[in-house]
Coordinates of C-alpha atoms and ligand atoms in Angstrom, one line a residue:
M57 CA -37.3 54.2 -86.4
T58 CA -35.7 57.6 -85.6
R59 CA -32.1 57.5 -86.7
Y60 CA -31.1 60.7 -85.0
N61 CA -32.8 62.9 -82.5
D62 CA -33.0 66.5 -83.6
L63 CA -30.5 67.6 -81.1
T64 CA -27.7 65.8 -82.7
K65 CA -28.5 66.7 -86.3
G66 CA -25.9 68.6 -88.3
G67 CA -22.5 67.1 -87.4
G68 CA -22.8 67.5 -83.7
N69 CA -21.8 65.0 -81.1
A70 CA -23.6 61.7 -81.0
V71 CA -22.2 61.0 -77.5
E72 CA -21.4 63.5 -74.8
V73 CA -20.1 62.4 -71.5
R74 CA -19.4 64.8 -68.6
G75 CA -17.8 64.1 -65.3
L76 CA -18.9 60.5 -65.1
V77 CA -18.1 58.8 -61.8
K78 CA -18.7 55.2 -60.8
H79 CA -17.1 53.6 -57.7
Y80 CA -17.2 50.0 -56.6
G81 CA -16.3 50.3 -52.9
A82 CA -12.7 51.7 -52.9
T83 CA -12.3 51.0 -56.7
K84 CA -12.8 54.1 -58.8
A85 CA -13.9 52.4 -62.0
L86 CA -14.8 55.8 -63.5
D87 CA -13.2 58.8 -61.8
G88 CA -14.6 61.8 -63.7
V89 CA -14.6 60.9 -67.4
D90 CA -15.4 63.5 -70.1
L91 CA -15.5 62.5 -73.8
D92 CA -17.3 63.3 -77.0
V93 CA -18.0 61.2 -80.1
R94 CA -18.7 63.2 -83.2
E95 CA -21.7 61.9 -85.2
G96 CA -20.7 59.5 -87.9
T97 CA -17.2 58.8 -86.6
I98 CA -15.5 56.1 -84.5
L99 CA -14.0 57.0 -81.2
G100 CA -11.5 54.4 -79.9
V101 CA -11.3 54.2 -76.1
L102 CA -8.0 52.6 -75.3
G103 CA -7.0 51.3 -71.9
P104 CA -5.5 48.4 -70.1
N105 CA -7.4 45.8 -68.1
G106 CA -9.4 47.4 -65.4
A107 CA -9.2 50.9 -66.9
G108 CA -13.0 51.3 -66.8
K109 CA -13.9 50.7 -70.4
T110 CA -16.7 48.2 -69.8
T111 CA -18.0 50.3 -66.9
L112 CA -18.2 53.3 -69.3
V113 CA -20.0 51.3 -72.0
R114 CA -22.5 49.8 -69.5
V115 CA -23.3 53.3 -68.2
L116 CA -23.9 54.5 -71.7
A117 CA -26.0 51.5 -72.5
T118 CA -28.2 52.3 -69.4
L119 CA -27.2 49.0 -67.8
L120 CA -25.5 50.7 -64.9
R121 CA -26.2 53.9 -63.0
P122 CA -23.3 56.2 -62.4
D123 CA -22.7 57.8 -59.0
A124 CA -22.2 61.3 -60.6
G125 CA -22.0 63.0 -64.0
S126 CA -24.1 63.0 -67.1
A127 CA -24.2 61.6 -70.5
R128 CA -26.2 62.3 -73.7
V129 CA -26.4 59.8 -76.5
A130 CA -28.1 60.5 -79.8
G131 CA -29.7 63.5 -78.0
Y132 CA -31.1 61.5 -75.2
D133 CA -30.2 61.8 -71.6
V134 CA -28.8 58.4 -70.4
L135 CA -30.3 58.8 -66.9
K136 CA -33.6 60.5 -67.8
Q137 CA -34.6 58.9 -71.1
P138 CA -33.3 55.4 -70.9
R139 CA -36.2 53.9 -72.8
Q140 CA -35.9 56.2 -75.8
L141 CA -32.2 55.7 -75.7
R142 CA -32.4 51.9 -75.8
R143 CA -34.2 52.1 -79.1
V144 CA -31.3 53.8 -80.9
I145 CA -28.3 52.0 -79.5
G146 CA -26.6 48.7 -80.1
L147 CA -24.1 46.9 -77.9
T148 CA -21.7 44.2 -78.6
G149 CA -20.4 43.3 -75.1
Q150 CA -17.1 42.0 -74.2
Y151 CA -18.8 38.8 -73.1
A152 CA -20.8 37.0 -75.8
S153 CA -24.5 37.6 -75.4
V154 CA -25.9 35.0 -77.7
D155 CA -28.1 32.2 -76.4
E156 CA -26.0 29.0 -76.9
K157 CA -29.0 26.7 -77.1
L158 CA -30.6 28.6 -80.0
S159 CA -29.4 28.6 -83.5
G160 CA -27.9 31.6 -85.1
Y161 CA -31.1 32.2 -87.0
E162 CA -33.3 31.8 -83.8
N163 CA -31.1 34.2 -81.9
L164 CA -31.6 36.9 -84.4
Y165 CA -35.2 36.2 -85.0
M166 CA -35.9 36.4 -81.3
I167 CA -34.1 39.7 -80.9
G168 CA -36.1 41.1 -83.9
R169 CA -39.3 40.1 -82.2
L170 CA -38.2 41.6 -78.9
L171 CA -37.6 44.8 -80.9
D172 CA -41.2 44.7 -82.1
L173 CA -40.5 43.7 -85.6
S174 CA -43.3 41.7 -87.3
R175 CA -42.7 38.0 -87.8
A176 CA -42.0 38.6 -91.5
E177 CA -39.7 41.5 -90.8
A178 CA -37.8 39.6 -88.1
R179 CA -37.4 36.7 -90.5
R180 CA -36.1 38.9 -93.2
R181 CA -33.8 40.9 -91.0
A182 CA -32.3 37.7 -89.5
G183 CA -31.7 36.2 -93.0
D184 CA -30.1 39.4 -94.2
L185 CA -27.8 39.7 -91.2
L186 CA -26.8 36.0 -91.3
E187 CA -25.8 36.5 -94.9
R188 CA -23.9 39.7 -94.3
F189 CA -21.8 38.0 -91.6
S190 CA -21.2 34.8 -93.6
L191 CA -23.3 32.7 -91.2
T192 CA -26.0 31.5 -93.6
E193 CA -24.5 28.0 -93.8
A194 CA -24.4 27.7 -90.0
A195 CA -27.8 29.4 -89.5
K196 CA -29.5 26.3 -88.2
K197 CA -26.8 25.1 -85.9
P198 CA -27.0 25.8 -82.2
A199 CA -24.6 28.7 -81.3
A200 CA -22.9 26.4 -78.8
Q201 CA -21.3 24.7 -81.9
Y202 CA -20.0 28.0 -83.3
S203 CA -16.3 28.9 -83.2
G204 CA -15.3 32.0 -81.2
G205 CA -15.1 34.1 -84.4
M206 CA -18.6 32.9 -85.5
R207 CA -20.0 33.8 -82.2
R208 CA -18.5 37.2 -82.3
R209 CA -20.0 37.8 -85.7
L210 CA -23.4 36.6 -84.5
D211 CA -23.0 38.9 -81.6
L212 CA -22.3 41.8 -83.9
A213 CA -25.3 40.8 -86.1
A214 CA -27.5 40.8 -83.0
S215 CA -26.5 44.3 -82.0
L216 CA -27.3 45.5 -85.5
T217 CA -30.8 44.0 -85.6
G218 CA -32.4 47.3 -84.5
Q219 CA -30.4 49.3 -87.0
P220 CA -28.8 51.4 -84.2
S221 CA -27.6 54.9 -84.8
V222 CA -25.0 54.6 -82.1
L223 CA -23.1 51.4 -81.5
Y224 CA -20.9 50.4 -78.6
L225 CA -18.4 47.8 -79.3
D226 CA -16.6 46.5 -76.2
E227 CA -13.3 44.9 -77.2
P228 CA -15.0 43.4 -80.3
T229 CA -12.0 41.4 -81.5
T230 CA -10.2 40.3 -78.4
G231 CA -9.3 36.6 -78.9
L232 CA -10.1 36.5 -82.6
D233 CA -7.7 35.3 -85.3
P234 CA -6.4 37.9 -87.7
R235 CA -8.8 36.9 -90.6
T236 CA -11.9 37.1 -88.5
R237 CA -10.7 40.3 -86.9
N238 CA -10.4 41.8 -90.3
E239 CA -13.9 40.8 -91.2
V240 CA -15.2 42.5 -88.0
W241 CA -13.2 45.6 -88.9
E242 CA -14.8 45.6 -92.4
E243 CA -18.3 45.4 -90.9
V244 CA -17.6 48.2 -88.5
R245 CA -16.4 50.5 -91.3
R246 CA -19.4 49.6 -93.3
M247 CA -21.7 50.6 -90.4
V248 CA -20.1 53.9 -90.2
D249 CA -20.3 54.4 -93.9
E250 CA -24.0 53.8 -93.5
G251 CA -24.2 56.6 -90.9
S252 CA -23.7 55.0 -87.5
T253 CA -21.6 56.4 -84.8
V254 CA -19.3 54.0 -83.0
L255 CA -17.7 54.0 -79.6
L256 CA -15.1 51.2 -79.6
T257 CA -13.1 50.0 -76.6
T258 CA -9.9 48.1 -77.2
Q259 CA -6.6 47.1 -75.7
Y260 CA -5.0 47.1 -79.1
M261 CA -3.3 50.2 -80.5
E262 CA -3.4 48.5 -83.9
E263 CA -7.2 48.1 -83.8
A264 CA -7.6 51.7 -82.7
E265 CA -5.4 52.8 -85.6
A266 CA -7.2 50.7 -88.1
L267 CA -10.7 52.0 -87.1
A268 CA -10.8 55.1 -85.0
N269 CA -10.9 58.7 -86.1
E270 CA -10.1 59.9 -82.6
L271 CA -8.8 58.2 -79.5
T272 CA -9.3 58.6 -75.8
V273 CA -6.9 56.8 -73.6
I274 CA -8.1 56.0 -70.1
D275 CA -6.3 54.5 -67.1
R276 CA -7.7 53.8 -63.7
G277 CA -11.0 55.5 -64.5
R278 CA -9.4 58.7 -65.8
V279 CA -8.8 60.2 -69.3
V280 CA -5.1 60.5 -69.6
A281 CA -4.8 61.5 -73.3
G282 CA -6.9 62.1 -76.3
G283 CA -7.0 63.5 -79.8
E284 CA -6.8 62.6 -83.4
V285 CA -5.1 59.3 -84.1
N286 CA -2.2 61.0 -85.9
E287 CA -1.6 63.4 -83.1
L288 CA -1.5 60.7 -80.5
K289 CA 0.7 58.6 -82.8
A290 CA 3.1 61.5 -83.2
K291 CA 3.2 61.9 -79.5
V292 CA 4.3 58.4 -79.0
G293 CA 6.6 58.3 -82.0
G294 CA 4.2 56.4 -84.3
R295 CA 5.8 53.3 -85.7
T296 CA 9.4 52.2 -85.8
L297 CA 10.7 51.1 -89.1
R298 CA 13.5 48.5 -88.7
I299 CA 15.9 48.1 -91.6
R300 CA 18.5 45.3 -91.7
P301 CA 21.3 45.8 -94.1
A302 CA 22.7 42.7 -95.8
D303 CA 26.1 43.9 -94.4
R304 CA 26.2 45.0 -90.8
G305 CA 29.1 47.2 -91.6
E306 CA 26.8 49.4 -93.5
L307 CA 24.8 50.4 -90.4
P308 CA 26.6 53.8 -89.8
R309 CA 26.5 54.7 -93.5
M310 CA 22.8 54.0 -93.7
V311 CA 22.1 56.3 -90.7
G312 CA 24.3 58.9 -92.4
A313 CA 22.4 58.7 -95.6
L314 CA 19.0 59.1 -93.9
A315 CA 20.2 62.0 -91.8
Q316 CA 21.6 63.8 -94.9
A317 CA 18.3 63.2 -96.8
G318 CA 16.3 64.8 -94.0
L319 CA 13.0 63.2 -95.2
D320 CA 9.9 65.1 -94.2
G321 CA 8.5 64.0 -90.9
V322 CA 10.9 61.1 -90.6
G323 CA 12.4 60.9 -87.1
G324 CA 16.1 60.5 -86.4
A325 CA 17.6 57.1 -87.4
T326 CA 19.5 55.1 -84.7
I327 CA 21.5 52.0 -84.8
D328 CA 20.5 48.9 -82.8
E329 CA 23.8 47.1 -82.7
A330 CA 22.5 44.0 -80.9
E331 CA 19.8 43.5 -83.6
G332 CA 21.9 44.7 -86.5
V333 CA 19.2 47.1 -87.6
V334 CA 18.6 50.8 -88.1
N335 CA 15.5 52.1 -86.3
V336 CA 13.6 55.0 -87.9
A337 CA 10.5 56.7 -86.4
I338 CA 7.8 57.1 -89.0
I339 CA 4.1 57.9 -88.8
S340 CA 2.8 57.2 -92.3
D341 CA 3.1 54.6 -95.0
E342 CA 4.4 57.4 -97.4
Q343 CA 7.3 57.9 -95.1
L344 CA 8.0 54.2 -95.1
T345 CA 8.1 54.2 -98.9
A346 CA 10.3 57.3 -99.0
V347 CA 12.9 55.8 -96.6
V348 CA 13.0 52.5 -98.4
G349 CA 13.1 54.3 -101.8
L350 CA 16.0 56.5 -100.7
L351 CA 18.1 53.5 -99.4
G352 CA 17.4 51.7 -102.7
E353 CA 18.6 54.7 -104.8
R354 CA 21.7 54.9 -102.7
G355 CA 22.5 51.3 -103.6
F356 CA 22.2 49.7 -100.1
A357 CA 21.6 46.0 -100.1
I358 CA 18.7 45.4 -97.6
A359 CA 18.2 42.0 -96.0
G360 CA 15.0 42.7 -94.1
I361 CA 12.5 45.4 -93.2
D362 CA 9.7 45.4 -90.7
T363 CA 7.6 47.9 -88.8
H364 CA 7.0 47.9 -85.1
L365 CA 3.9 49.4 -83.6
P366 CA 4.1 50.9 -80.2
S367 CA 2.5 48.6 -77.7
L368 CA -0.2 49.9 -75.4
D369 CA 2.5 49.9 -72.7
E370 CA 4.8 52.1 -74.8
V371 CA 1.9 54.5 -75.5
F372 CA 1.2 54.7 -71.8
L373 CA 4.8 55.2 -70.9
A374 CA 5.1 58.0 -73.5
I375 CA 1.9 59.7 -72.5
T376 CA 1.9 59.4 -68.7
G377 CA 5.6 58.8 -68.0
Q378 CA 4.5 55.9 -66.0
K379 CA 4.3 52.2 -66.4
T380 CA 0.8 51.0 -67.1
S381 CA -1.3 49.6 -64.3
L382 CA -1.6 46.4 -66.3
A383 CA -0.2 44.3 -63.5
D384 CA -2.4 45.7 -60.7
A385 CA -5.4 45.8 -63.0
D386 CA -5.0 42.1 -63.6
A387 CA -5.5 41.5 -59.9
D388 CA -8.5 43.7 -59.9
A389 CA -9.9 42.0 -63.0
D390 CA -9.7 38.7 -61.1
A391 CA -11.7 40.1 -58.3
D392 CA -14.2 41.2 -60.9
G393 CA -14.5 37.7 -62.2
G394 CA -17.8 37.3 -60.5
A395 CA -19.7 40.3 -61.9
D396 CA -23.0 38.9 -60.6
A397 CA -25.3 36.9 -62.7
D398 CA -27.9 39.6 -62.5
D399 CA -25.5 42.1 -64.2
R400 CA -24.8 39.5 -66.9
A401 CA -28.5 39.0 -67.5
R402 CA -29.0 42.7 -67.8
E403 CA -26.1 43.0 -70.2
R404 CA -27.6 40.3 -72.3
A405 CA -30.9 42.1 -72.4
G406 CA -29.1 45.2 -73.2
A407 CA -27.3 43.6 -76.1
A408 CA -30.7 43.0 -77.7
V409 CA -31.7 46.7 -77.7
Ligands
LIG1040 N1 -19.4 44.7 -60.6 C1 -18.3 45.1 -60.1 N2 -18.0 45.0 -58.8 C2 -16.8 45.5 -58.3 N3 -15.8 46.0 -59.1 C3 -16.0 46.1 -60.4 C4 -17.2 45.7 -61.0 N4 -17.1 45.9 -62.3 C5 -15.9 46.4 -62.5 N5 -15.3 46.6 -61.4 C6 -13.9 47.2 -61.2 O1 -13.9 48.4 -61.8 C7 -12.7 48.6 -62.5 C8 -13.0 48.9 -64.0 O2 -13.5 47.7 -64.6 P1 -13.9 47.6 -66.1 O3 -14.5 46.2 -66.2 O4 -14.7 48.7 -66.4 O5 -12.5 47.6 -66.8 P2 -12.1 47.4 -68.4 O6 -11.4 48.6 -68.8 O7 -13.3 47.0 -69.1 O8 -11.1 46.1 -68.2 P3 -10.9 44.9 -69.3 O9 -10.0 45.4 -70.3 O10 -10.3 43.9 -68.4 O11 -12.2 44.5 -69.8 C9 -11.8 47.4 -62.3 O12 -11.0 47.7 -61.2 C10 -12.8 46.3 -61.9 O13 -12.3 45.4 -61.1
LIG1041 MG1 -13.9 45.4 -70.2

């Protein structure tokens, strides 16, 4: 199978989206989206409910026709070369696409056969993937009996059956427990190590931070910010380190010590009287270590330390100066509850390519 079309060879963009528009009646699901994903990297597309993430993924997976704009993926034009494109992409949708009546093994075998693998190849590939996703023991059980995390892993395995060079992951860990989420993250990293390019949508800043090289933030169908993860983090103030001295009376002295030390890249320290903590803006683990080290050297007794990631709301507030559209989007999402059965069926078929 072709891993990359000639046009994308040599560190170019595996995904190029220009002026993509998709309206549903008055709803502008995509309102002129531009983005690039560099070959061999992970782009995180961050946005609240209803931002247009799934719509974008479905257009790029050839499941949905845009009203305007263009997109190239792995060198293929999404509108003009859908067949070729389907052979080199994988999709793990927001909604599980496994057939519940079939076992994990049968699901993967069937997808392998749909992708024209021989019986022996389909068997081998299913076996390999089940093993890789720790599903060997459950291989013969119907997927209906799988836990949410197992289903998500089976879904991911299904999207890898065709060894895609570009993979779309639509909120791959929403609703998963932290351990399963970490397993999924590990697999995503591994795929990229093996040369895949990933477009990942998420509502979690933490997930974007853990996986993405670059981020695009969208809201109401528009790109509102983008760039390297660190740039974006710096824009929103990165993380807040919260330090609780054993003695509240030490709060001002602690702030003084930090201000005096002027640690590189560490933001101004402020006192939160109500919580009895000092807040310090940091963007790296090195800075965290430096702050804690300094306070230790100066002999402060510390009762507690934690870090606080900006929530998506805070990121939005910082970037757009506006509250997110989370509340309105929820109402929209409800209206969307009935994306017709036809669409779901197509999504399912798409998940297999
Ligand atoms: N089939 C459809 N018919 C009508 N409106 C739709 C349809 N699909 C999506 N929309 C609307 O388009 C907008 C974008 O939806 P989309 O599903 O792309 O958002 P999302 O970012 O994936 O949200 P979520 O985080 O909830 O998955 C929403 O306002 C949604 O209600
Ligand atoms: Mg979605």
